[in-house]
């Protein structure tokens, strides 16, 4: 960046912070994009005069609402629900719902902003949005979760629709919650329509949607390595998280010959030096999705080490897959990964690396690093395919959906290479993904004129 571009970035970010006070996660996500887009726009006065990036950082609208429900003891509980409808320039708003006590407007705005670029990269007609609530499903009975979901959807149903806004799952929102949410929507509007994705197969879901985000992360890693004539086979892999993204990422890694040695949750991580097997992974899925227990139990079941309160990034590995949550790798942890010989990082979680960590990883010669908006786009891509199947009143086979997923990730990799390759041949996947994601949305916004 030259001096003028640094000044432009500084004044752009000052305005973003002024307009969005107290929203550090949102500032972080915008800064990460603006660092690449502001220099890119240096010779594109039309985009600057039309304030395209400024418009993209302002959500179309944010809906915030009270969610009141009754717990199992008859007590009345109050939560806050949100839907951030960020940008529908290229298709209906699309993005998940997160139920977690850390949910704030800032967190959902960062996720919705990222979603706009990610959805554009898929090549499908999908705008960007995100929503959720500070409701904590942990420790709640099935009936409490059902009552919460019904109360949440009672308001949300007024703002979504198959051609308007199509939510899906995210942290704390899996198959069970999507079932309750879809059932309530259907009851309220008296129509059976594809208003949510991630549905069960029996009522309009797509094959491979559950697996898609985790599989897509591994496909992205495969493509980055293949670009350098390398593969996953025989590589030691450190995975964080033990939810939807982490477990299907681990499954695909094992299928491709990777050795997965860690999983984690918000309490700590397990280290299995022999590597997880598909059988052990089945046990984890049962633990997390049915018994809703803690990953610590894996250590007792299989006699391996459990590290309470720690992240797994100190475990030596070739490939790292942060699949839990935002900002889970800081600068010091990134340095440890590099010192231990890590070759590549593919981000399964949204924005899992802090700005310091990104700086450290970017400065490491040759290290491959796929940002979340490219690496985890497989989930929303198959959600887009679920919408297509719902419109067609059809369900495709596993093979067909997986083939589309594989092609979409290959195309995202190719876009990153096109826009992110430096003169020395190194691919900056962050820059490539930001510019490629931006281009399609920006052209559509220009076509619509001033609005
Ligand atoms: N489910 C999907 O299709 C997609 C999810 N993502 C992202 O992937 C990440 C994980 O989401 P899912 O697997 O769907 O959620 P999940 O609810 O199935 O699992 C979340 C996992 O992260 C762990 N976790 C949560 N907070 C944590 C913390 N503070 N520290 C350490 N671990 C923590 C949980 O214990 C759990 O293992 C999130 O960043 C989400 O936004 C991204 C794209 C699509
Ligand atoms: O499948 C979807 O619509 C949502 C996926 C999502 O929330 C994400 O990509 O972060």
Coordinates of C-alpha atoms and ligand atoms in Angstrom, one line a residue, residues 94-96 115 118 130 166-170 197 209 350 376 379-380 383, ligand 2:
X94 CA -28.8 -15.9 2.9
X95 CA -26.9 -16.9 6.0
X96 CA -27.2 -18.8 9.2
X115 CA -21.4 -13.7 4.2
X118 CA -18.6 -15.6 0.7
X130 CA -27.0 -13.5 9.4
X166 CA -33.4 -17.7 3.7
X167 CA -31.8 -18.5 7.1
X168 CA -30.0 -21.7 8.0
X169 CA -28.0 -23.1 10.9
X170 CA -24.7 -21.9 12.5
X197 CA -31.9 -24.6 4.6
X209 CA -25.8 -30.2 3.5
X350 CA -15.8 -17.6 10.5
X376 CA -16.0 -22.5 4.5
X379 CA -22.0 -24.9 3.6
X380 CA -23.8 -22.0 2.1
X383 CA -27.7 -24.4 1.0
Ligands
LIG2 O1 -26.1 -22.3 4.8 C1 -26.3 -21.1 5.1 O2 -27.1 -20.4 4.6 C2 -25.5 -20.4 6.2 C3 -24.1 -20.8 6.2 C4 -23.4 -19.8 7.2 O3 -24.0 -19.3 8.1 C5 -22.0 -19.4 6.9 O4 -21.5 -19.6 5.8 O5 -21.4 -18.9 7.8

